[in-house]
Amino acid sequence: MQPKAWNTNRKILIPKQRKDRSRVENYRPLTIGPLICRIYWEIVDKKLREVISFSSRQKGFVHETGCLNYVHILNETITPAKHKIGLFAIKLDISKAFDTVPQKVINAALKRLGLPQLLREAFVNSYTSLGTTIQYAGSTTEVSLLIAVKQGNHSHPLP
């Protein structure tokens, strides 16, 4: 079981460029978990990747060079198409995709991956009583997080 203190994050608000800083909607939230928690899950992640193979189509929670690969693929597709007639491109942006995943589906997703129950319970526990503190305009607010999955630290693999 993960220590409860690891479930308390802090959220910082990063101002959007050229926006009125007196309005809270003009800030981009960034949630940061405790360093020891991130290190622990990074170790678990490395061990899991030794025994679980992920789909080659999975792009979340994988170590890649970020958007660079996709920009390269797009350029390699568009360049030859400029010399041909008829190119159709579709961009699918699932806005707030990580923010809308119910945490209760985590166990089922990990079960599909074949993780043992003990390890699934560790993942689920990492979302139990999950909260964050937000500082804005000199005041601090504590918030419970009931939906959303962690992202950006490559440490919680999901299919």
PDB file of C-alpha atoms in Angstrom:
ATOM      1  CA  MET A   1       0.000   0.000   0.000  1.00  0.00           C
ATOM      2  CA  GLN A   2       1.192   3.451  -0.897  1.00  0.00           C
ATOM      3  CA  PRO A   3       1.550   5.939   1.977  1.00  0.00           C
ATOM      4  CA  LYS A   4      -1.445   8.328   2.142  1.00  0.00           C
ATOM      5  CA  ALA A   5       0.891  11.322   2.018  1.00  0.00           C
ATOM      6  CA  TRP A   6       1.797  10.301  -1.542  1.00  0.00           C
ATOM      7  CA  ASN A   7      -1.803  10.971  -2.591  1.00  0.00           C
ATOM      8  CA  THR A   8      -1.553  14.685  -1.857  1.00  0.00           C
ATOM      9  CA  ASN A   9      -0.456  16.677  -4.886  1.00  0.00           C
ATOM     10  CA  ARG A  10      -0.076  20.360  -5.463  1.00  0.00           C
ATOM     11  CA  LYS A  11      -1.458  22.231  -8.395  1.00  0.00           C
ATOM     12  CA  ILE A  12       0.243  25.291  -9.763  1.00  0.00           C
ATOM     13  CA  LEU A  13      -1.462  27.659 -12.159  1.00  0.00           C
ATOM     14  CA  ILE A  14       0.583  28.748 -15.155  1.00  0.00           C
ATOM     15  CA  PRO A  15      -0.677  31.956 -16.792  1.00  0.00           C
ATOM     16  CA  LYS A  16      -1.641  31.701 -20.461  1.00  0.00           C
ATOM     17  CA  GLN A  17       0.272  34.100 -22.681  1.00  0.00           C
ATOM     18  CA  ARG A  18      -1.296  37.486 -23.377  1.00  0.00           C
ATOM     19  CA  LYS A  19      -4.331  36.811 -21.174  1.00  0.00           C
ATOM     20  CA  ASP A  20      -5.789  38.776 -18.278  1.00  0.00           C
ATOM     21  CA  ARG A  21      -4.075  37.364 -15.182  1.00  0.00           C
ATOM     22  CA  SER A  22      -6.852  38.555 -12.912  1.00  0.00           C
ATOM     23  CA  ARG A  23      -9.162  35.826 -14.293  1.00  0.00           C
ATOM     24  CA  VAL A  24      -8.623  32.249 -13.089  1.00  0.00           C
ATOM     25  CA  GLU A  25      -9.725  30.710 -16.435  1.00  0.00           C
ATOM     26  CA  ASN A  26      -6.649  32.291 -18.031  1.00  0.00           C
ATOM     27  CA  TYR A  27      -4.362  29.878 -16.204  1.00  0.00           C
ATOM     28  CA  ARG A  28      -3.294  26.370 -17.184  1.00  0.00           C
ATOM     29  CA  PRO A  29      -3.270  23.983 -14.209  1.00  0.00           C
ATOM     30  CA  LEU A  30      -0.280  21.697 -13.666  1.00  0.00           C
ATOM     31  CA  THR A  31      -0.507  19.066 -10.931  1.00  0.00           C
ATOM     32  CA  ILE A  32       2.715  17.852  -9.370  1.00  0.00           C
ATOM     33  CA  GLY A  33       2.865  14.743  -7.207  1.00  0.00           C
ATOM     34  CA  PRO A  34       5.411  14.075  -4.463  1.00  0.00           C
ATOM     35  CA  LEU A  35       8.876  13.293  -5.837  1.00  0.00           C
ATOM     36  CA  ILE A  36       9.255  10.054  -3.860  1.00  0.00           C
ATOM     37  CA  CYS A  37       5.936   8.840  -5.277  1.00  0.00           C
ATOM     38  CA  ARG A  38       7.010   9.601  -8.841  1.00  0.00           C
ATOM     39  CA  ILE A  39      10.328   7.780  -8.327  1.00  0.00           C
ATOM     40  CA  TYR A  40       8.574   4.743  -6.844  1.00  0.00           C
ATOM     41  CA  TRP A  41       6.126   4.460  -9.758  1.00  0.00           C
ATOM     42  CA  GLU A  42       8.920   4.981 -12.278  1.00  0.00           C
ATOM     43  CA  ILE A  43      10.659   1.892 -10.822  1.00  0.00           C
ATOM     44  CA  VAL A  44       7.390  -0.076 -10.981  1.00  0.00           C
ATOM     45  CA  ASP A  45       6.912   1.115 -14.569  1.00  0.00           C
ATOM     46  CA  LYS A  46      10.352  -0.149 -15.636  1.00  0.00           C
ATOM     47  CA  LYS A  47       9.713  -3.552 -14.058  1.00  0.00           C
ATOM     48  CA  LEU A  48       6.266  -3.825 -15.676  1.00  0.00           C
ATOM     49  CA  ARG A  49       7.639  -3.061 -19.115  1.00  0.00           C
ATOM     50  CA  GLU A  50       9.940  -6.069 -18.760  1.00  0.00           C
ATOM     51  CA  VAL A  51       6.953  -8.437 -18.522  1.00  0.00           C
ATOM     52  CA  ILE A  52       4.059  -6.656 -20.286  1.00  0.00           C
ATOM     53  CA  SER A  53       4.009  -5.735 -23.938  1.00  0.00           C
ATOM     54  CA  PHE A  54       2.000  -2.690 -24.887  1.00  0.00           C
ATOM     55  CA  SER A  55       0.280  -2.110 -28.201  1.00  0.00           C
ATOM     56  CA  SER A  56       2.455  -0.332 -30.762  1.00  0.00           C
ATOM     57  CA  ARG A  57      -0.527   2.024 -31.239  1.00  0.00           C
ATOM     58  CA  GLN A  58      -0.375   3.173 -27.620  1.00  0.00           C
ATOM     59  CA  LYS A  59       1.084   6.637 -27.405  1.00  0.00           C
ATOM     60  CA  GLY A  60       0.152   7.563 -23.837  1.00  0.00           C
ATOM     61  CA  PHE A  61       2.502   6.622 -21.005  1.00  0.00           C
ATOM     62  CA  VAL A  62       5.368   5.647 -23.279  1.00  0.00           C
ATOM     63  CA  HIS A  63       8.864   7.047 -23.459  1.00  0.00           C
ATOM     64  CA  GLU A  64       9.069   8.862 -26.778  1.00  0.00           C
ATOM     65  CA  THR A  65      10.286  12.207 -28.012  1.00  0.00           C
ATOM     66  CA  GLY A  66       6.887  13.774 -27.500  1.00  0.00           C
ATOM     67  CA  CYS A  67       5.256  15.478 -30.464  1.00  0.00           C
ATOM     68  CA  LEU A  68       8.416  15.373 -32.578  1.00  0.00           C
ATOM     69  CA  ASN A  69       7.591  11.909 -33.964  1.00  0.00           C
ATOM     70  CA  TYR A  70       4.123  13.023 -35.009  1.00  0.00           C
ATOM     71  CA  VAL A  71       5.333  16.240 -36.627  1.00  0.00           C
ATOM     72  CA  HIS A  72       7.829  14.163 -38.613  1.00  0.00           C
ATOM     73  CA  ILE A  73       5.122  11.681 -39.718  1.00  0.00           C
ATOM     74  CA  LEU A  74       2.848  14.545 -40.726  1.00  0.00           C
ATOM     75  CA  ASN A  75       5.616  16.239 -42.739  1.00  0.00           C
ATOM     76  CA  GLU A  76       6.509  12.960 -44.470  1.00  0.00           C
ATOM     77  CA  THR A  77       2.839  12.508 -45.412  1.00  0.00           C
ATOM     78  CA  ILE A  78       2.177  16.066 -46.584  1.00  0.00           C
ATOM     79  CA  THR A  79       5.369  16.611 -48.608  1.00  0.00           C
ATOM     80  CA  PRO A  80       4.675  13.930 -51.271  1.00  0.00           C
ATOM     81  CA  ALA A  81       0.954  14.771 -51.217  1.00  0.00           C
ATOM     82  CA  LYS A  82       1.724  18.340 -52.320  1.00  0.00           C
ATOM     83  CA  HIS A  83       2.678  16.910 -55.717  1.00  0.00           C
ATOM     84  CA  LYS A  84      -0.465  14.793 -56.029  1.00  0.00           C
ATOM     85  CA  ILE A  85      -4.116  15.728 -56.246  1.00  0.00           C
ATOM     86  CA  GLY A  86      -6.457  14.814 -53.430  1.00  0.00           C
ATOM     87  CA  LEU A  87      -5.222  14.708 -49.890  1.00  0.00           C
ATOM     88  CA  PHE A  88      -7.647  14.416 -47.027  1.00  0.00           C
ATOM     89  CA  ALA A  89      -6.473  14.887 -43.464  1.00  0.00           C
ATOM     90  CA  ILE A  90      -8.411  14.515 -40.270  1.00  0.00           C
ATOM     91  CA  LYS A  91      -7.250  15.759 -36.922  1.00  0.00           C
ATOM     92  CA  LEU A  92      -8.814  14.147 -33.885  1.00  0.00           C
ATOM     93  CA  ASP A  93      -8.176  15.981 -30.644  1.00  0.00           C
ATOM     94  CA  ILE A  94      -9.872  14.391 -27.673  1.00  0.00           C
ATOM     95  CA  SER A  95      -9.923  17.428 -25.466  1.00  0.00           C
ATOM     96  CA  LYS A  96      -9.495  16.756 -21.776  1.00  0.00           C
ATOM     97  CA  ALA A  97      -9.247  12.990 -22.418  1.00  0.00           C
ATOM     98  CA  PHE A  98      -7.217  12.271 -19.271  1.00  0.00           C
ATOM     99  CA  ASP A  99      -9.392  14.602 -17.204  1.00  0.00           C
ATOM    100  CA  THR A 100     -12.591  12.664 -17.892  1.00  0.00           C
ATOM    101  CA  VAL A 101     -11.542   9.059 -17.224  1.00  0.00           C
ATOM    102  CA  PRO A 102     -13.393   7.667 -14.191  1.00  0.00           C
ATOM    103  CA  GLN A 103     -10.862   6.274 -11.743  1.00  0.00           C
ATOM    104  CA  LYS A 104     -13.062   3.229 -11.133  1.00  0.00           C
ATOM    105  CA  VAL A 105     -12.151   1.822 -14.578  1.00  0.00           C
ATOM    106  CA  ILE A 106      -8.463   1.570 -13.687  1.00  0.00           C
ATOM    107  CA  ASN A 107      -8.751  -1.862 -12.049  1.00  0.00           C
ATOM    108  CA  ALA A 108     -10.607  -3.358 -15.031  1.00  0.00           C
ATOM    109  CA  ALA A 109      -8.059  -1.929 -17.476  1.00  0.00           C
ATOM    110  CA  LEU A 110      -5.142  -3.326 -15.498  1.00  0.00           C
ATOM    111  CA  LYS A 111      -6.888  -6.688 -15.170  1.00  0.00           C
ATOM    112  CA  ARG A 112      -7.164  -6.826 -18.978  1.00  0.00           C
ATOM    113  CA  LEU A 113      -3.399  -6.315 -19.113  1.00  0.00           C
ATOM    114  CA  GLY A 114      -2.987  -9.387 -16.912  1.00  0.00           C
ATOM    115  CA  LEU A 115      -1.611  -7.658 -13.823  1.00  0.00           C
ATOM    116  CA  PRO A 116      -1.891  -9.678 -10.611  1.00  0.00           C
ATOM    117  CA  GLN A 117      -4.492  -8.519  -8.095  1.00  0.00           C
ATOM    118  CA  LEU A 118      -1.894  -7.288  -5.589  1.00  0.00           C
ATOM    119  CA  LEU A 119      -0.344  -4.966  -8.162  1.00  0.00           C
ATOM    120  CA  ARG A 120      -3.765  -3.791  -9.384  1.00  0.00           C
ATOM    121  CA  GLU A 121      -4.662  -2.940  -5.790  1.00  0.00           C
ATOM    122  CA  ALA A 122      -1.464  -0.868  -5.523  1.00  0.00           C
ATOM    123  CA  PHE A 123      -2.473   1.123  -8.598  1.00  0.00           C
ATOM    124  CA  VAL A 124      -6.039   1.586  -7.378  1.00  0.00           C
ATOM    125  CA  ASN A 125      -4.726   2.621  -3.948  1.00  0.00           C
ATOM    126  CA  SER A 126      -2.630   5.319  -5.607  1.00  0.00           C
ATOM    127  CA  TYR A 127      -5.942   6.953  -6.573  1.00  0.00           C
ATOM    128  CA  THR A 128      -7.692   6.463  -3.214  1.00  0.00           C
ATOM    129  CA  SER A 129      -8.207   9.730  -1.360  1.00  0.00           C
ATOM    130  CA  LEU A 130      -6.318  11.510  -4.110  1.00  0.00           C
ATOM    131  CA  GLY A 131      -6.264  15.241  -3.628  1.00  0.00           C
ATOM    132  CA  THR A 132      -4.476  18.397  -4.551  1.00  0.00           C
ATOM    133  CA  THR A 133      -3.911  21.829  -3.125  1.00  0.00           C
ATOM    134  CA  ILE A 134      -4.398  24.851  -5.345  1.00  0.00           C
ATOM    135  CA  GLN A 135      -2.872  28.221  -4.622  1.00  0.00           C
ATOM    136  CA  TYR A 136      -4.420  31.244  -6.290  1.00  0.00           C
ATOM    137  CA  ALA A 137      -4.535  34.920  -5.347  1.00  0.00           C
ATOM    138  CA  GLY A 138      -2.907  34.299  -1.974  1.00  0.00           C
ATOM    139  CA  SER A 139      -5.297  31.582  -0.803  1.00  0.00           C
ATOM    140  CA  THR A 140      -4.954  27.805  -0.734  1.00  0.00           C
ATOM    141  CA  THR A 141      -7.783  25.390  -1.471  1.00  0.00           C
ATOM    142  CA  GLU A 142      -7.780  21.619  -0.974  1.00  0.00           C
ATOM    143  CA  VAL A 143      -9.636  19.585  -3.601  1.00  0.00           C
ATOM    144  CA  SER A 144     -10.478  15.853  -3.794  1.00  0.00           C
ATOM    145  CA  LEU A 145      -9.863  14.290  -7.195  1.00  0.00           C
ATOM    146  CA  LEU A 146     -12.529  11.745  -8.133  1.00  0.00           C
ATOM    147  CA  ILE A 147     -12.056  11.584 -11.897  1.00  0.00           C
ATOM    148  CA  ALA A 148      -9.010  11.849 -14.142  1.00  0.00           C
ATOM    149  CA  VAL A 149      -5.972   9.655 -14.461  1.00  0.00           C
ATOM    150  CA  LYS A 150      -2.407  10.667 -13.857  1.00  0.00           C
ATOM    151  CA  GLN A 151      -0.455  11.712 -16.905  1.00  0.00           C
ATOM    152  CA  GLY A 152       2.960  12.901 -17.857  1.00  0.00           C
ATOM    153  CA  ASN A 153       5.158  10.893 -15.532  1.00  0.00           C
ATOM    154  CA  HIS A 154       4.926   7.636 -17.554  1.00  0.00           C
ATOM    155  CA  SER A 155       4.223   5.768 -14.370  1.00  0.00           C
ATOM    156  CA  HIS A 156       0.678   4.490 -14.619  1.00  0.00           C
ATOM    157  CA  PRO A 157       0.322   2.325 -17.712  1.00  0.00           C
ATOM    158  CA  LEU A 158      -3.196   2.013 -19.069  1.00  0.00           C
ATOM    159  CA  PRO A 159      -4.287   0.328 -22.278  1.00  0.00           C
TER     160      PRO A 159
END
